[in-house]
């Protein structure tokens, strides 16, 4: 039986410094929306050095707009290229997409950071910086997994398609562009920050707006008017009741550790324009969670029908019903069977490397997995080294040990999933230690 497990383990150990340097350089290349080019250049150079076939392109906003799942706050993507690297298999094996996003959220108030947000500072086994956990650390795990196979002479039968995409944080335009460019596979892995938990299911979400109407009057005779602010409180309570109803239906054990599996978050409320006037309009904006097995249309219809029922709570709404609008960002839900062969393979390789069973849960947030699953017809699993609790926070960090453990798990998973064509007779030669040099 080939000793590829030992060889990969040793390779990962010997290339820890190289992997750390790559991650640090990526963190030090800020890649907020519209500024991804420098970080993507680092990725592309690395893939070319590895001998992969590299495809670099700026998505066509005009073409993407024609697709029903497209959303982005911008319509053109200059300076924001997608990068795909293909590790071609010898044939006859299953293919896989390794999908990671390069875009990061803004760094926010820098006074809340101990170091520069793009420093890549390393302290006590952790690397700090915006995007290090969400999700450049996961991307480096993918690259190291492929590099470990290539430099150990392990030739896979199936193709490995590595994707470094833009726009995940804004709704997935980068992954949608990759799908429309023709990139599909038998399955996909996405190394979002899961604390090395395995997520076979991903919640979807979409933004909504509710307009609540009142009747204006002078503040001195406010009793002659109807306050839209007061009526909006009734609407908010009604939406909270819908959230309770929707979540009461969920019995999936993958959500047993999630207090509210599919929340409805109310993030914006605006109303009134003068302190001495009764307000006649309030705007409420929020995010509606969508269950993994639910379609977005089903969720939309349930929200619309529920708001129609508010007239039974308050007669004001019989003639002045709330106006529901859908706008802005959306993330498609996704799910893969927990007994899917890629799930079994990933779980088994996790046990081999970590020496324990993985935690298997459903994702509490949206990812590009839904787009890959539903639009790309590529069933997807989310599993990565990042720290869930610090994504988008000041002092974002990742545990470097987890980056390399994840790389090893993914390398072994690729072998089992894609199949091995041949293994070179010459074993990988470990780097000499400092004592041997």
XYZ file of N, CA and C in Angstrom, residues 58-188:
393
model
N -11.875 39.129 -15.984
C -12.761 40.026 -15.259
C -14.193 39.722 -15.682
N -15.070 39.356 -14.740
C -16.443 39.003 -15.101
C -17.140 40.118 -15.867
N -18.017 39.709 -16.745
C -18.783 40.633 -17.585
C -20.085 40.976 -16.867
N -20.173 42.194 -16.346
C -21.349 42.605 -15.602
C -22.610 42.565 -16.437
N -22.503 42.912 -17.706
C -23.663 42.900 -18.587
C -24.240 41.508 -18.751
N -23.366 40.516 -18.894
C -23.834 39.143 -19.024
C -24.397 38.626 -17.708
N -23.736 38.950 -16.604
C -24.199 38.465 -15.304
C -25.584 39.014 -14.968
N -25.855 40.246 -15.359
C -27.147 40.876 -15.050
C -28.325 40.101 -15.635
N -28.077 39.330 -16.668
C -29.154 38.579 -17.310
C -29.572 37.369 -16.485
N -28.755 36.995 -15.503
C -29.052 35.796 -14.717
C -29.885 36.152 -13.490
N -30.871 35.339 -13.196
C -31.805 35.640 -12.099
C -31.143 35.617 -10.730
N -30.035 34.910 -10.590
C -29.367 34.829 -9.295
C -28.280 35.890 -9.109
N -28.095 36.753 -10.092
C -27.034 37.757 -9.981
C -27.420 38.876 -9.021
N -26.480 39.241 -8.187
C -26.589 40.487 -7.437
C -25.193 41.024 -7.189
N -25.039 42.312 -7.348
C -23.822 43.015 -6.950
C -24.149 44.495 -6.868
N -23.544 45.224 -5.945
C -23.746 46.668 -5.894
C -23.041 47.389 -7.039
N -22.283 46.674 -7.841
C -21.623 47.306 -8.980
C -21.935 46.524 -10.254
N -21.744 47.177 -11.371
C -22.109 46.578 -12.651
C -20.907 46.214 -13.508
N -19.722 46.633 -13.113
C -18.519 46.258 -13.858
C -17.407 45.902 -12.878
N -16.486 45.076 -13.338
C -15.551 44.437 -12.417
C -14.092 44.641 -12.825
N -13.770 45.823 -13.305
C -12.378 46.128 -13.622
C -11.570 46.119 -12.328
N -10.367 45.597 -12.405
C -9.465 45.450 -11.257
C -9.951 44.381 -10.285
N -10.903 43.551 -10.738
C -11.454 42.495 -9.887
C -11.543 41.192 -10.671
N -10.396 40.584 -10.965
C -10.434 39.360 -11.774
C -10.739 38.111 -10.947
N -11.362 37.144 -11.585
C -11.422 35.783 -11.071
C -10.157 35.053 -11.503
N -9.709 34.096 -10.701
C -8.559 33.273 -11.056
C -8.933 31.808 -10.861
N -8.726 31.006 -11.892
C -8.970 29.564 -11.820
C -7.703 28.838 -12.232
N -7.331 27.833 -11.457
C -6.199 26.980 -11.794
C -6.664 25.539 -11.907
N -6.313 24.880 -12.994
C -6.768 23.513 -13.234
C -5.599 22.541 -13.105
N -5.736 21.593 -12.186
C -4.794 20.490 -12.051
C -5.421 19.305 -12.777
N -5.031 19.150 -14.012
C -5.667 18.184 -14.897
C -5.385 16.757 -14.463
N -6.430 15.952 -14.407
C -6.259 14.545 -14.080
C -5.905 13.727 -15.305
N -5.544 12.463 -15.077
C -5.156 11.588 -16.184
C -6.364 10.969 -16.870
N -7.538 11.106 -16.245
C -8.760 10.599 -16.858
C -9.359 9.442 -16.086
N -10.708 9.383 -16.124
C -11.383 8.253 -15.502
C -11.766 8.445 -14.048
N -11.413 9.590 -13.461
C -11.744 9.828 -12.057
C -12.784 10.920 -11.912
N -13.237 11.097 -10.678
C -14.224 12.151 -10.404
C -13.524 13.492 -10.244
N -14.182 14.529 -10.726
C -13.629 15.879 -10.639
C -14.127 16.584 -9.394
N -13.433 17.655 -9.031
C -13.827 18.428 -7.851
C -13.446 19.894 -8.040
N -14.296 20.771 -7.556
C -13.992 22.204 -7.495
C -13.573 22.549 -6.080
N -12.482 23.283 -5.954
C -12.035 23.845 -4.677
C -12.258 25.350 -4.787
N -13.266 25.846 -4.103
C -13.718 27.221 -4.308
C -13.472 28.075 -3.072
N -12.737 29.159 -3.255
C -12.510 30.097 -2.156
C -12.616 31.524 -2.655
N -13.123 32.411 -1.829
C -13.235 33.803 -2.266
C -12.061 34.627 -1.733
N -11.611 35.540 -2.563
C -10.470 36.396 -2.226
C -10.910 37.729 -1.644
N -12.174 38.125 -1.874
C -12.642 39.424 -1.382
C -12.831 39.388 0.129
N -12.604 40.522 0.763
C -12.745 40.649 2.214
C -13.630 41.851 2.523
N -14.224 41.835 3.694
C -15.033 42.984 4.111
C -14.101 44.116 4.547
N -14.590 45.354 4.598
C -13.750 46.473 5.055
C -13.226 46.237 6.463
N -12.100 46.897 6.775
C -11.468 46.678 8.075
C -12.149 47.432 9.204
N -12.997 48.435 8.901
C -13.732 49.140 9.951
C -12.872 50.134 10.707
N -13.213 50.349 11.964
C -12.525 51.307 12.821
C -11.155 50.758 13.196
N -10.109 51.362 12.662
C -8.757 50.832 12.905
C -8.320 50.981 14.350
N -8.958 51.864 15.083
C -8.608 52.008 16.497
C -8.965 50.761 17.294
N -9.845 49.930 16.748
C -10.225 48.701 17.439
C -9.283 47.534 17.137
N -8.312 47.776 16.275
C -7.327 46.749 15.929
C -6.049 46.964 16.757
N -5.473 45.887 17.244
C -4.195 45.987 17.967
C -3.040 46.263 17.013
N -3.119 45.705 15.791
C -2.105 45.928 14.760
C -2.806 46.430 13.506
N -2.019 46.859 12.532
C -2.598 47.237 11.252
C -3.445 46.072 10.728
N -4.648 46.348 10.214
C -5.519 45.275 9.755
C -4.910 44.389 8.670
N -3.907 44.905 7.972
C -3.285 44.129 6.903
C -1.829 43.793 7.212
N -1.527 43.674 8.493
C -0.156 43.406 8.899
C 0.234 41.942 8.696
N -0.713 41.023 8.870
C -0.354 39.609 8.858
C 0.511 39.249 10.050
N 0.356 39.979 11.152
C 1.176 39.738 12.348
C 0.954 38.324 12.880
N 2.026 37.720 13.372
C 1.970 36.361 13.914
C 2.305 36.407 15.400
N 1.391 35.886 16.213
C 1.575 35.867 17.665
C 0.985 34.580 18.234
N 1.794 33.854 18.970
C 1.317 32.667 19.686
C 0.561 31.695 18.790
N 1.117 31.435 17.624
C 0.524 30.456 16.726
C -0.667 30.957 15.938
N -0.936 32.264 16.008
C -2.052 32.853 15.284
C -1.523 33.901 14.308
N -2.176 34.014 13.153
C -1.910 35.120 12.246
C -3.123 36.036 12.271
N -2.855 37.346 12.313
C -3.905 38.345 12.420
C -4.009 39.152 11.126
N -5.221 39.592 10.816
C -5.407 40.474 9.678
C -6.773 40.295 9.044
N -7.239 41.334 8.379
C -8.534 41.266 7.716
C -8.484 40.235 6.592
N -9.398 39.292 6.653
C -9.496 38.261 5.636
C -8.689 37.010 5.915
N -7.880 36.994 6.970
C -7.034 35.833 7.218
C -7.874 34.605 7.553
N -8.998 34.823 8.261
C -9.864 33.692 8.602
C -11.010 33.550 7.605
N -11.419 34.666 6.993
C -12.539 34.670 6.044
C -12.114 35.332 4.755
N -11.466 34.553 3.818
C -11.124 33.166 4.014
C -9.804 32.801 3.338
N -8.829 33.711 3.460
C -7.547 33.475 2.804
C -6.805 32.289 3.410
N -7.011 32.047 4.714
C -6.404 30.869 5.326
C -6.911 29.593 4.689
N -8.218 29.544 4.417
C -8.784 28.378 3.741
C -8.257 28.232 2.328
N -8.097 29.344 1.619
C -7.562 29.291 0.264
C -6.145 28.727 0.243
N -5.347 29.126 1.216
C -3.973 28.609 1.290
C -3.993 27.114 1.592
N -4.931 26.659 2.417
C -5.062 25.210 2.671
C -5.298 24.460 1.366
N -6.156 25.010 0.504
C -6.431 24.376 -0.785
C -5.177 24.315 -1.648
N -4.458 25.429 -1.718
C -3.246 25.482 -2.550
C -2.200 24.503 -2.042
N -2.000 24.466 -0.734
C -1.010 23.545 -0.165
C -1.397 22.092 -0.416
N -2.691 21.787 -0.353
C -3.142 20.413 -0.614
C -2.773 19.991 -2.033
N -3.014 20.869 -3.005
C -2.668 20.545 -4.390
C -1.158 20.448 -4.577
N -0.439 21.378 -3.975
C 1.015 21.380 -4.110
C 1.628 20.132 -3.491
N 1.083 19.682 -2.361
C 1.594 18.475 -1.716
C 1.437 17.263 -2.627
N 0.324 17.190 -3.331
C 0.122 16.064 -4.254
C 1.103 16.131 -5.418
N 1.253 17.303 -6.009
C 2.114 17.438 -7.175
C 3.569 17.146 -6.832
N 4.041 17.687 -5.715
C 5.452 17.534 -5.390
C 5.772 16.162 -4.795
N 4.737 15.391 -4.497
C 4.943 14.009 -4.075
C 4.719 13.030 -5.220
N 4.518 13.561 -6.419
C 4.356 12.691 -7.574
C 3.065 11.898 -7.568
N 2.044 12.414 -6.916
C 0.751 11.726 -6.846
C -0.136 12.270 -7.962
N -0.435 11.426 -8.936
C -1.204 11.846 -10.104
C -2.645 11.386 -9.943
N -3.537 12.341 -9.915
C -4.947 12.027 -9.752
C -5.598 11.698 -11.094
N -6.633 10.879 -11.047
C -7.394 10.589 -12.261
C -8.351 11.723 -12.612
N -9.003 12.278 -11.595
C -9.973 13.336 -11.828
C -9.364 14.719 -11.801
N -10.015 15.665 -12.451
C -9.549 17.051 -12.475
C -9.815 17.740 -11.137
N -8.890 18.592 -10.752
C -9.082 19.479 -9.599
C -9.124 20.903 -10.141
N -10.223 21.603 -9.880
C -10.418 22.962 -10.385
C -10.405 23.913 -9.195
N -9.309 24.622 -9.044
C -9.175 25.591 -7.947
C -9.706 26.944 -8.401
N -10.582 27.545 -7.591
C -11.178 28.834 -7.937
C -10.921 29.855 -6.838
N -10.312 30.964 -7.206
C -10.177 32.113 -6.313
C -11.077 33.191 -6.879
N -12.251 33.368 -6.238
C -13.302 34.206 -6.831
C -13.493 35.504 -6.050
N -14.097 36.458 -6.715
C -14.442 37.737 -6.121
C -15.908 37.731 -5.691
N -16.313 38.760 -4.952
C -17.722 39.099 -4.738
C -18.527 38.154 -3.846
N -17.902 37.213 -3.139
C -18.712 36.356 -2.269
C -19.408 37.164 -1.195
N -18.700 38.141 -0.645
C -19.266 38.927 0.443
C -20.451 39.785 -0.017
N -20.602 39.956 -1.330
C -21.687 40.778 -1.854
C -22.763 39.963 -2.554
N -22.669 38.644 -2.508
C -23.733 37.848 -3.102
C -23.318 36.792 -4.100
N -22.011 36.657 -4.404
C -21.568 35.516 -5.194
C -21.384 35.732 -6.675
N -21.227 36.971 -7.131
C -21.082 37.213 -8.562
C -19.857 36.512 -9.144
N -18.777 36.395 -8.375
C -17.575 35.739 -8.873
C -17.793 34.256 -9.146
N -18.429 33.583 -8.207
C -18.708 32.158 -8.413
C -19.720 31.961 -9.530
N -20.740 32.818 -9.596
C -21.704 32.730 -10.695
C -20.991 32.892 -12.038
N -20.044 33.824 -12.109
C -19.289 34.030 -13.347
C -18.483 32.786 -13.717
N -17.933 32.104 -12.706
C -17.167 30.884 -12.975
C -18.071 29.771 -13.492
N -19.259 29.667 -12.913
C -20.215 28.665 -13.390
C -20.596 28.945 -14.841
N -20.912 30.210 -15.130
C -21.328 30.569 -16.479
C -20.187 30.448 -17.481
N -18.952 30.442 -17.006
C -17.797 30.246 -17.884
C -17.613 28.762 -18.209
N -18.373 27.918 -17.527
C -18.337 26.491 -17.837
C -17.694 25.611 -16.792
N -17.294 26.180 -15.660
C -16.625 25.376 -14.646
C -17.645 24.653 -13.774
N -17.718 23.352 -13.952
C -18.568 22.479 -13.153
C -17.765 21.224 -12.811
N -18.224 20.483 -11.805
C -17.508 19.275 -11.407
C -18.476 18.324 -10.712
N -17.947 17.173 -10.313
C -18.779 16.181 -9.633
C -19.097 16.578 -8.206
N -18.295 17.435 -7.620
C -18.542 17.916 -6.254
C -17.627 19.104 -6.002
N -17.827 19.752 -4.861
C -17.019 20.930 -4.523
C -16.780 20.993 -3.023
